[in-house]
Amino acid sequence: EVQLVESGGGWVHTGGSLRLSCVTSGVTFDHYTIGWFRQAPGKEREGVSCMRSSDGTTYTPDSVKGRFTISSDTLKTTLYLQMNGLKPEDTAVYYCAVDQGRVDPSVPCRYGMDYWGKGTLVNVTS
C-alpha cells in the first residue's frame, strides 16, 4: 500500500522560506514520477514540482521556477520541496503524490497522479 505523509507546513511571512517533506512507503514501482501539488481555496489543484524516479529529471512550472526546488534523499524514501521567496499567493494546501509509469514528469505534474498524501498547509502572510 502506497502511503505518503507530508510535513513542514506552517505560517511564514512574505519572502520567507519553508521546506516541506514527504515520507513515502510502499512505492515499489519500477518507474514512477513523484511530486508536489498545491490547492488554494477556490482554485484548481496545481502541480508545482515533479521528479522522475529513474533519472531525476524534474519539471517545475514557470509560476514557481527559481523559487521552488524538488529533491529527494539518496534512498528515495523522502521527498522534499524547498520553497524560497514565498508570496501570499503561495498560500495553499501542499500535497505529495506518486504516479506509476515512465513518462516525462511534466505530464503527470500537469494532469494529476495516482496516489496522494493528505497534505500540509502553508500560509504566507504579507
Tab-separated table of N, CA and C in Angstrom:
chain	number	residue	atom	x	y	z
A	1	GLU	N	0.842	-1.189	0.000
A	1	GLU	CA	0.000	0.000	0.000
A	1	GLU	C	0.884	1.249	0.000
A	2	VAL	N	0.626	2.124	-0.934
A	2	VAL	CA	1.384	3.372	-1.011
A	2	VAL	C	0.899	4.325	0.068
A	3	GLN	N	1.828	4.847	0.827
A	3	GLN	CA	1.498	5.860	1.831
A	3	GLN	C	2.439	7.042	1.677
A	4	LEU	N	1.874	8.232	1.717
A	4	LEU	CA	2.633	9.473	1.569
A	4	LEU	C	2.227	10.390	2.713
A	5	VAL	N	3.201	10.834	3.498
A	5	VAL	CA	2.895	11.670	4.651
A	5	VAL	C	3.711	12.955	4.576
A	6	GLU	N	3.004	14.056	4.396
A	6	GLU	CA	3.654	15.352	4.280
A	6	GLU	C	3.823	16.015	5.643
A	7	SER	N	4.834	16.860	5.738
A	7	SER	CA	5.046	17.673	6.928
A	7	SER	C	5.840	18.917	6.533
A	8	GLY	N	5.932	19.856	7.452
A	8	GLY	CA	6.748	21.042	7.215
A	8	GLY	C	5.985	22.304	6.903
A	9	GLY	N	4.673	22.186	6.761
A	9	GLY	CA	3.883	23.386	6.508
A	9	GLY	C	3.814	24.270	7.744
A	10	GLY	N	3.279	25.459	7.556
A	10	GLY	CA	3.139	26.378	8.679
A	10	GLY	C	2.927	27.790	8.192
A	11	TRP	N	3.130	28.736	9.096
A	11	TRP	CA	2.973	30.151	8.797
A	11	TRP	C	4.350	30.761	8.542
A	12	VAL	N	4.394	31.636	7.548
A	12	VAL	CA	5.649	32.311	7.219
A	12	VAL	C	5.316	33.679	6.618
A	13	HIS	N	6.192	34.627	6.828
A	13	HIS	CA	5.990	35.957	6.255
A	13	HIS	C	6.450	35.983	4.796
A	14	THR	N	5.946	36.936	4.067
A	14	THR	CA	6.352	37.132	2.677
A	14	THR	C	7.875	37.236	2.588
A	15	GLY	N	8.426	36.505	1.634
A	15	GLY	CA	9.861	36.479	1.454
A	15	GLY	C	10.561	35.375	2.220
A	16	GLY	N	9.841	34.716	3.096
A	16	GLY	CA	10.429	33.657	3.901
A	16	GLY	C	10.569	32.351	3.152
A	17	SER	N	11.047	31.350	3.868
A	17	SER	CA	11.304	30.027	3.280
A	17	SER	C	10.699	28.933	4.146
A	18	LEU	N	10.347	27.845	3.490
A	18	LEU	CA	9.909	26.627	4.169
A	18	LEU	C	10.437	25.435	3.387
A	19	ARG	N	10.658	24.346	4.099
A	19	ARG	CA	10.989	23.094	3.415
A	19	ARG	C	9.956	22.048	3.795
A	20	LEU	N	9.248	21.555	2.815
A	20	LEU	CA	8.276	20.500	3.022
A	20	LEU	C	8.944	19.139	2.848
A	21	SER	N	8.458	18.167	3.605
A	21	SER	CA	8.951	16.798	3.487
A	21	SER	C	7.785	15.858	3.217
A	22	CYS	N	8.069	14.794	2.509
A	22	CYS	CA	7.076	13.750	2.241
A	22	CYS	C	7.755	12.410	2.459
A	23	VAL	N	7.351	11.728	3.507
A	23	VAL	CA	7.889	10.393	3.773
A	23	VAL	C	7.030	9.378	3.032
A	24	THR	N	7.682	8.558	2.238
A	24	THR	CA	6.942	7.594	1.424
A	24	THR	C	7.165	6.177	1.919
A	25	SER	N	6.160	5.342	1.680
A	25	SER	CA	6.298	3.911	1.925
A	25	SER	C	5.425	3.173	0.926
A	26	GLY	N	5.812	1.962	0.605
A	26	GLY	CA	5.022	1.159	-0.325
A	26	GLY	C	5.177	1.532	-1.782
A	27	VAL	N	6.106	2.432	-2.099
A	27	VAL	CA	6.317	2.807	-3.512
A	27	VAL	C	7.321	1.823	-4.102
A	28	THR	N	6.813	0.776	-4.704
A	28	THR	CA	7.663	-0.308	-5.177
A	28	THR	C	7.669	-0.431	-6.702
A	29	PHE	N	7.144	0.573	-7.387
A	29	PHE	CA	7.086	0.538	-8.856
A	29	PHE	C	8.489	0.641	-9.448
A	30	ASP	N	8.696	-0.012	-10.571
A	30	ASP	CA	9.991	0.114	-11.247
A	30	ASP	C	10.197	1.544	-11.749
A	31	HIS	N	9.139	2.155	-12.214
A	31	HIS	CA	9.229	3.524	-12.737
A	31	HIS	C	8.053	4.335	-12.212
A	32	TYR	N	8.337	5.537	-11.795
A	32	TYR	CA	7.266	6.392	-11.315
A	32	TYR	C	7.718	7.846	-11.330
A	33	THR	N	6.756	8.721	-11.213
A	33	THR	CA	7.001	10.144	-11.028
A	33	THR	C	6.453	10.526	-9.668
A	34	ILE	N	7.195	11.330	-8.962
A	34	ILE	CA	6.758	11.795	-7.645
A	34	ILE	C	6.832	13.306	-7.635
A	35	GLY	N	5.908	13.943	-6.938
A	35	GLY	CA	5.924	15.395	-6.997
A	35	GLY	C	5.060	16.070	-5.953
A	36	TRP	N	5.035	17.383	-6.078
A	36	TRP	CA	4.281	18.238	-5.184
A	36	TRP	C	3.219	18.999	-5.958
A	37	PHE	N	2.044	19.056	-5.353
A	37	PHE	CA	0.929	19.827	-5.884
A	37	PHE	C	0.448	20.770	-4.791
A	38	ARG	N	-0.330	21.739	-5.193
A	38	ARG	CA	-0.962	22.601	-4.202
A	38	ARG	C	-2.356	22.968	-4.652
A	39	GLN	N	-3.187	23.279	-3.674
A	39	GLN	CA	-4.539	23.752	-3.971
A	39	GLN	C	-4.907	24.842	-2.991
A	40	ALA	N	-5.145	26.007	-3.524
A	40	ALA	CA	-5.581	27.150	-2.728
A	40	ALA	C	-7.105	27.168	-2.699
A	41	PRO	N	-7.690	27.793	-1.686
A	41	PRO	CA	-9.157	27.857	-1.609
A	41	PRO	C	-9.767	28.460	-2.867
A	42	GLY	N	-10.725	27.769	-3.448
A	42	GLY	CA	-11.411	28.275	-4.620
A	42	GLY	C	-10.656	28.157	-5.913
A	43	LYS	N	-9.491	27.508	-5.869
A	43	LYS	CA	-8.681	27.368	-7.077
A	43	LYS	C	-8.462	25.897	-7.405
A	44	GLU	N	-8.074	25.654	-8.653
A	44	GLU	CA	-7.787	24.293	-9.071
A	44	GLU	C	-6.438	23.835	-8.521
A	45	ARG	N	-6.311	22.540	-8.408
A	45	ARG	CA	-5.044	21.966	-7.989
A	45	ARG	C	-3.975	22.238	-9.044
A	46	GLU	N	-2.755	22.507	-8.583
A	46	GLU	CA	-1.658	22.873	-9.476
A	46	GLU	C	-0.421	22.070	-9.111
A	47	GLY	N	0.205	21.452	-10.112
A	47	GLY	CA	1.475	20.794	-9.879
A	47	GLY	C	2.576	21.835	-9.788
A	48	VAL	N	3.401	21.789	-8.744
A	48	VAL	CA	4.441	22.803	-8.566
A	48	VAL	C	5.852	22.261	-8.749
A	49	SER	N	6.044	20.965	-8.684
A	49	SER	CA	7.353	20.412	-8.994
A	49	SER	C	7.274	18.897	-8.953
A	50	CYS	N	7.833	18.267	-9.970
A	50	CYS	CA	7.755	16.811	-10.072
A	50	CYS	C	9.098	16.249	-10.528
A	51	MET	N	9.323	14.983	-10.172
A	51	MET	CA	10.609	14.347	-10.461
A	51	MET	C	10.379	12.920	-10.954
A	52	ARG	N	11.084	12.549	-12.015
A	52	ARG	CA	11.009	11.179	-12.497
A	52	ARG	C	12.025	10.339	-11.728
A	53	SER	N	11.590	9.212	-11.217
A	53	SER	CA	12.422	8.429	-10.315
A	53	SER	C	13.638	7.831	-11.005
A	54	SER	N	13.495	7.456	-12.272
A	54	SER	CA	14.551	6.695	-12.942
A	54	SER	C	15.830	7.487	-13.133
A	55	ASP	N	15.685	8.785	-13.398
A	55	ASP	CA	16.898	9.554	-13.698
A	55	ASP	C	16.922	10.923	-13.035
A	56	GLY	N	15.921	11.229	-12.211
A	56	GLY	CA	15.919	12.501	-11.501
A	56	GLY	C	15.499	13.697	-12.334
A	57	THR	N	15.016	13.456	-13.549
A	57	THR	CA	14.537	14.574	-14.369
A	57	THR	C	13.400	15.282	-13.655
A	58	THR	N	13.455	16.605	-13.610
A	58	THR	CA	12.440	17.368	-12.891
A	58	THR	C	11.659	18.262	-13.837
A	59	TYR	N	10.494	18.639	-13.369
A	59	TYR	CA	9.665	19.626	-14.057
A	59	TYR	C	9.163	20.611	-13.013
A	60	THR	N	9.348	21.888	-13.306
A	60	THR	CA	8.850	22.950	-12.428
A	60	THR	C	8.196	24.014	-13.299
A	61	PRO	N	6.948	24.330	-13.052
A	61	PRO	CA	6.266	25.322	-13.899
A	61	PRO	C	6.831	26.721	-13.683
A	62	ASP	N	6.600	27.571	-14.645
A	62	ASP	CA	7.130	28.935	-14.594
A	62	ASP	C	6.640	29.701	-13.369
A	63	SER	N	5.459	29.340	-12.872
A	63	SER	CA	4.878	30.086	-11.750
A	63	SER	C	5.742	30.031	-10.493
A	64	VAL	N	6.546	28.996	-10.351
A	64	VAL	CA	7.387	28.872	-9.151
A	64	VAL	C	8.850	28.626	-9.481
A	65	LYS	N	9.176	28.572	-10.755
A	65	LYS	CA	10.552	28.292	-11.146
A	65	LYS	C	11.493	29.346	-10.578
A	66	GLY	N	12.623	28.886	-10.065
A	66	GLY	CA	13.586	29.785	-9.448
A	66	GLY	C	13.345	30.006	-7.969
A	67	ARG	N	12.177	29.604	-7.481
A	67	ARG	CA	11.861	29.755	-6.058
A	67	ARG	C	11.664	28.398	-5.373
A	68	PHE	N	11.112	27.431	-6.095
A	68	PHE	CA	10.836	26.108	-5.528
A	68	PHE	C	11.805	25.090	-6.120
A	69	THR	N	12.323	24.202	-5.262
A	69	THR	CA	13.244	23.155	-5.706
A	69	THR	C	12.835	21.822	-5.108
A	70	ILE	N	12.702	20.820	-5.964
A	70	ILE	CA	12.353	19.480	-5.513
A	70	ILE	C	13.622	18.656	-5.380
A	71	SER	N	13.648	17.786	-4.381
A	71	SER	CA	14.787	16.884	-4.203
A	71	SER	C	14.329	15.676	-3.406
A	72	SER	N	15.210	14.679	-3.331
A	72	SER	CA	14.899	13.506	-2.526
A	72	SER	C	16.161	13.024	-1.839
A	73	ASP	N	15.987	12.200	-0.830
A	73	ASP	CA	17.161	11.621	-0.184
A	73	ASP	C	17.698	10.492	-1.068
A	74	THR	N	18.875	9.997	-0.724
A	74	THR	CA	19.534	9.029	-1.602
A	74	THR	C	18.767	7.717	-1.685
A	75	LEU	N	18.010	7.389	-0.667
A	75	LEU	CA	17.233	6.149	-0.684
A	75	LEU	C	15.889	6.320	-1.372
A	76	LYS	N	15.590	7.559	-1.750
A	76	LYS	CA	14.325	7.881	-2.415
A	76	LYS	C	13.119	7.531	-1.549
A	77	THR	N	13.260	7.659	-0.237
A	77	THR	CA	12.119	7.418	0.640
A	77	THR	C	11.503	8.707	1.141
A	78	THR	N	12.231	9.803	1.011
A	78	THR	CA	11.709	11.091	1.455
A	78	THR	C	11.888	12.116	0.342
A	79	LEU	N	10.818	12.805	0.047
A	79	LEU	CA	10.819	13.854	-0.976
A	79	LEU	C	10.753	15.199	-0.278
A	80	TYR	N	11.461	16.163	-0.834
A	80	TYR	CA	11.481	17.494	-0.245
A	80	TYR	C	11.019	18.544	-1.261
A	81	LEU	N	10.518	19.641	-0.738
A	81	LEU	CA	10.242	20.813	-1.559
A	81	LEU	C	10.765	22.022	-0.800
A	82	GLN	N	11.853	22.582	-1.292
A	82	GLN	CA	12.402	23.797	-0.720
A	82	GLN	C	11.720	24.988	-1.378
A	83	MET	N	11.096	25.816	-0.564
A	83	MET	CA	10.365	26.967	-1.080
A	83	MET	C	10.985	28.240	-0.533
A	84	ASN	N	11.500	29.067	-1.409
A	84	ASN	CA	12.118	30.332	-1.041
A	84	ASN	C	11.328	31.494	-1.634
A	85	GLY	N	11.532	32.663	-1.089
A	85	GLY	CA	10.856	33.839	-1.618
A	85	GLY	C	9.352	33.695	-1.640
A	86	LEU	N	8.798	33.162	-0.569
A	86	LEU	CA	7.365	32.870	-0.558
A	86	LEU	C	6.526	34.141	-0.655
A	87	LYS	N	5.399	33.998	-1.340
A	87	LYS	CA	4.468	35.099	-1.568
A	87	LYS	C	3.104	34.713	-1.025
A	88	PRO	N	2.258	35.679	-0.716
A	88	PRO	CA	0.907	35.342	-0.230
A	88	PRO	C	0.151	34.418	-1.190
A	89	GLU	N	0.378	34.550	-2.486
A	89	GLU	CA	-0.315	33.680	-3.443
A	89	GLU	C	0.180	32.235	-3.419
A	90	ASP	N	1.239	31.954	-2.656
A	90	ASP	CA	1.684	30.569	-2.471
A	90	ASP	C	0.897	29.871	-1.365
A	91	THR	N	0.051	30.599	-0.670
A	91	THR	CA	-0.769	30.012	0.382
A	91	THR	C	-1.676	28.935	-0.200
A	92	ALA	N	-1.579	27.722	0.364
A	92	ALA	CA	-2.340	26.594	-0.164
A	92	ALA	C	-2.072	25.373	0.703
A	93	VAL	N	-2.854	24.331	0.476
A	93	VAL	CA	-2.515	23.013	0.995
A	93	VAL	C	-1.604	22.349	-0.025
A	94	TYR	N	-0.474	21.858	0.436
A	94	TYR	CA	0.501	21.220	-0.440
A	94	TYR	C	0.442	19.714	-0.261
A	95	TYR	N	0.362	19.016	-1.400
A	95	TYR	CA	0.220	17.572	-1.404
A	95	TYR	C	1.411	16.918	-2.091
A	96	CYS	N	1.791	15.776	-1.573
A	96	CYS	CA	2.763	14.903	-2.211
A	96	CYS	C	1.984	13.841	-2.980
A	97	ALA	N	2.486	13.466	-4.140
A	97	ALA	CA	1.761	12.492	-4.959
A	97	ALA	C	2.719	11.639	-5.773
A	98	VAL	N	2.246	10.451	-6.151
A	98	VAL	CA	3.036	9.500	-6.935
A	98	VAL	C	2.210	8.989	-8.098
A	99	ASP	N	2.851	8.868	-9.248
A	99	ASP	CA	2.187	8.323	-10.431
A	99	ASP	C	3.046	7.211	-11.025
A	100	GLN	N	2.446	6.051	-11.194
A	100	GLN	CA	3.192	4.917	-11.723
A	100	GLN	C	3.438	5.089	-13.212
A	101	GLY	N	4.622	4.693	-13.670
A	101	GLY	CA	4.915	4.750	-15.092
A	101	GLY	C	6.138	5.590	-15.374
A	102	ARG	N	6.643	5.447	-16.599
A	102	ARG	CA	7.833	6.194	-17.002
A	102	ARG	C	7.477	7.135	-18.132
A	103	VAL	N	7.245	8.380	-17.780
A	103	VAL	CA	6.903	9.411	-18.751
A	103	VAL	C	7.673	10.671	-18.415
A	104	ASP	N	7.600	11.658	-19.280
A	104	ASP	CA	8.160	12.964	-18.945
A	104	ASP	C	7.436	13.476	-17.697
A	105	PRO	N	8.150	13.950	-16.693
A	105	PRO	CA	7.483	14.330	-15.433
A	105	PRO	C	6.478	15.469	-15.593
A	106	SER	N	6.581	16.228	-16.673
A	106	SER	CA	5.615	17.319	-16.852
A	106	SER	C	4.206	16.783	-17.078
A	107	VAL	N	4.077	15.569	-17.592
A	107	VAL	CA	2.744	15.048	-17.910
A	107	VAL	C	1.925	14.799	-16.646
A	108	PRO	N	2.396	13.943	-15.739
A	108	PRO	CA	1.592	13.774	-14.517
A	108	PRO	C	1.569	15.026	-13.657
A	109	CYS	N	2.574	15.878	-13.782
A	109	CYS	CA	2.590	17.121	-12.999
A	109	CYS	C	1.473	18.054	-13.462
A	110	ARG	N	1.139	17.976	-14.716
A	110	ARG	CA	0.055	18.818	-15.243
A	110	ARG	C	-1.307	18.179	-15.045
A	111	TYR	N	-1.388	16.857	-15.133
A	111	TYR	CA	-2.702	16.219	-15.211
A	111	TYR	C	-3.078	15.390	-13.994
A	112	GLY	N	-2.175	15.210	-13.036
A	112	GLY	CA	-2.541	14.501	-11.822
A	112	GLY	C	-1.876	13.149	-11.705
A	113	MET	N	-1.949	12.594	-10.517
A	113	MET	CA	-1.254	11.346	-10.216
A	113	MET	C	-2.195	10.338	-9.563
A	114	ASP	N	-1.656	9.125	-9.342
A	114	ASP	CA	-2.488	8.032	-8.860
A	114	ASP	C	-2.659	8.015	-7.345
A	115	TYR	N	-1.618	8.392	-6.631
A	115	TYR	CA	-1.627	8.263	-5.178
A	115	TYR	C	-1.315	9.615	-4.537
A	116	TRP	N	-2.019	9.907	-3.436
A	116	TRP	CA	-1.926	11.230	-2.820
A	116	TRP	C	-1.761	11.136	-1.312
A	117	GLY	N	-1.008	12.088	-0.767
A	117	GLY	CA	-0.982	12.275	0.666
A	117	GLY	C	-2.144	13.145	1.097
A	118	LYS	N	-2.202	13.440	2.383
A	118	LYS	CA	-3.322	14.217	2.912
A	118	LYS	C	-3.045	15.706	2.940
A	119	GLY	N	-1.806	16.086	2.711
A	119	GLY	CA	-1.481	17.495	2.568
A	119	GLY	C	-0.976	18.163	3.829
A	120	THR	N	-0.293	19.284	3.617
A	120	THR	CA	0.174	20.127	4.703
A	120	THR	C	-0.081	21.576	4.312
A	121	LEU	N	-0.565	22.385	5.248
A	121	LEU	CA	-0.994	23.741	4.939
A	121	LEU	C	0.163	24.720	5.046
A	122	VAL	N	0.315	25.520	4.024
A	122	VAL	CA	1.292	26.606	4.007
A	122	VAL	C	0.537	27.921	3.960
A	123	ASN	N	0.814	28.781	4.912
A	123	ASN	CA	0.180	30.095	4.986
A	123	ASN	C	1.248	31.177	4.913
A	124	VAL	N	1.183	32.019	3.890
A	124	VAL	CA	2.151	33.097	3.725
A	124	VAL	C	1.439	34.411	3.994
A	125	THR	N	1.904	35.131	4.999
A	125	THR	CA	1.268	36.375	5.388
A	125	THR	C	2.072	37.565	4.877
A	126	SER	N	1.352	38.613	4.518
A	126	SER	CA	2.021	39.812	3.988
A	126	SER	C	2.433	40.742	5.117
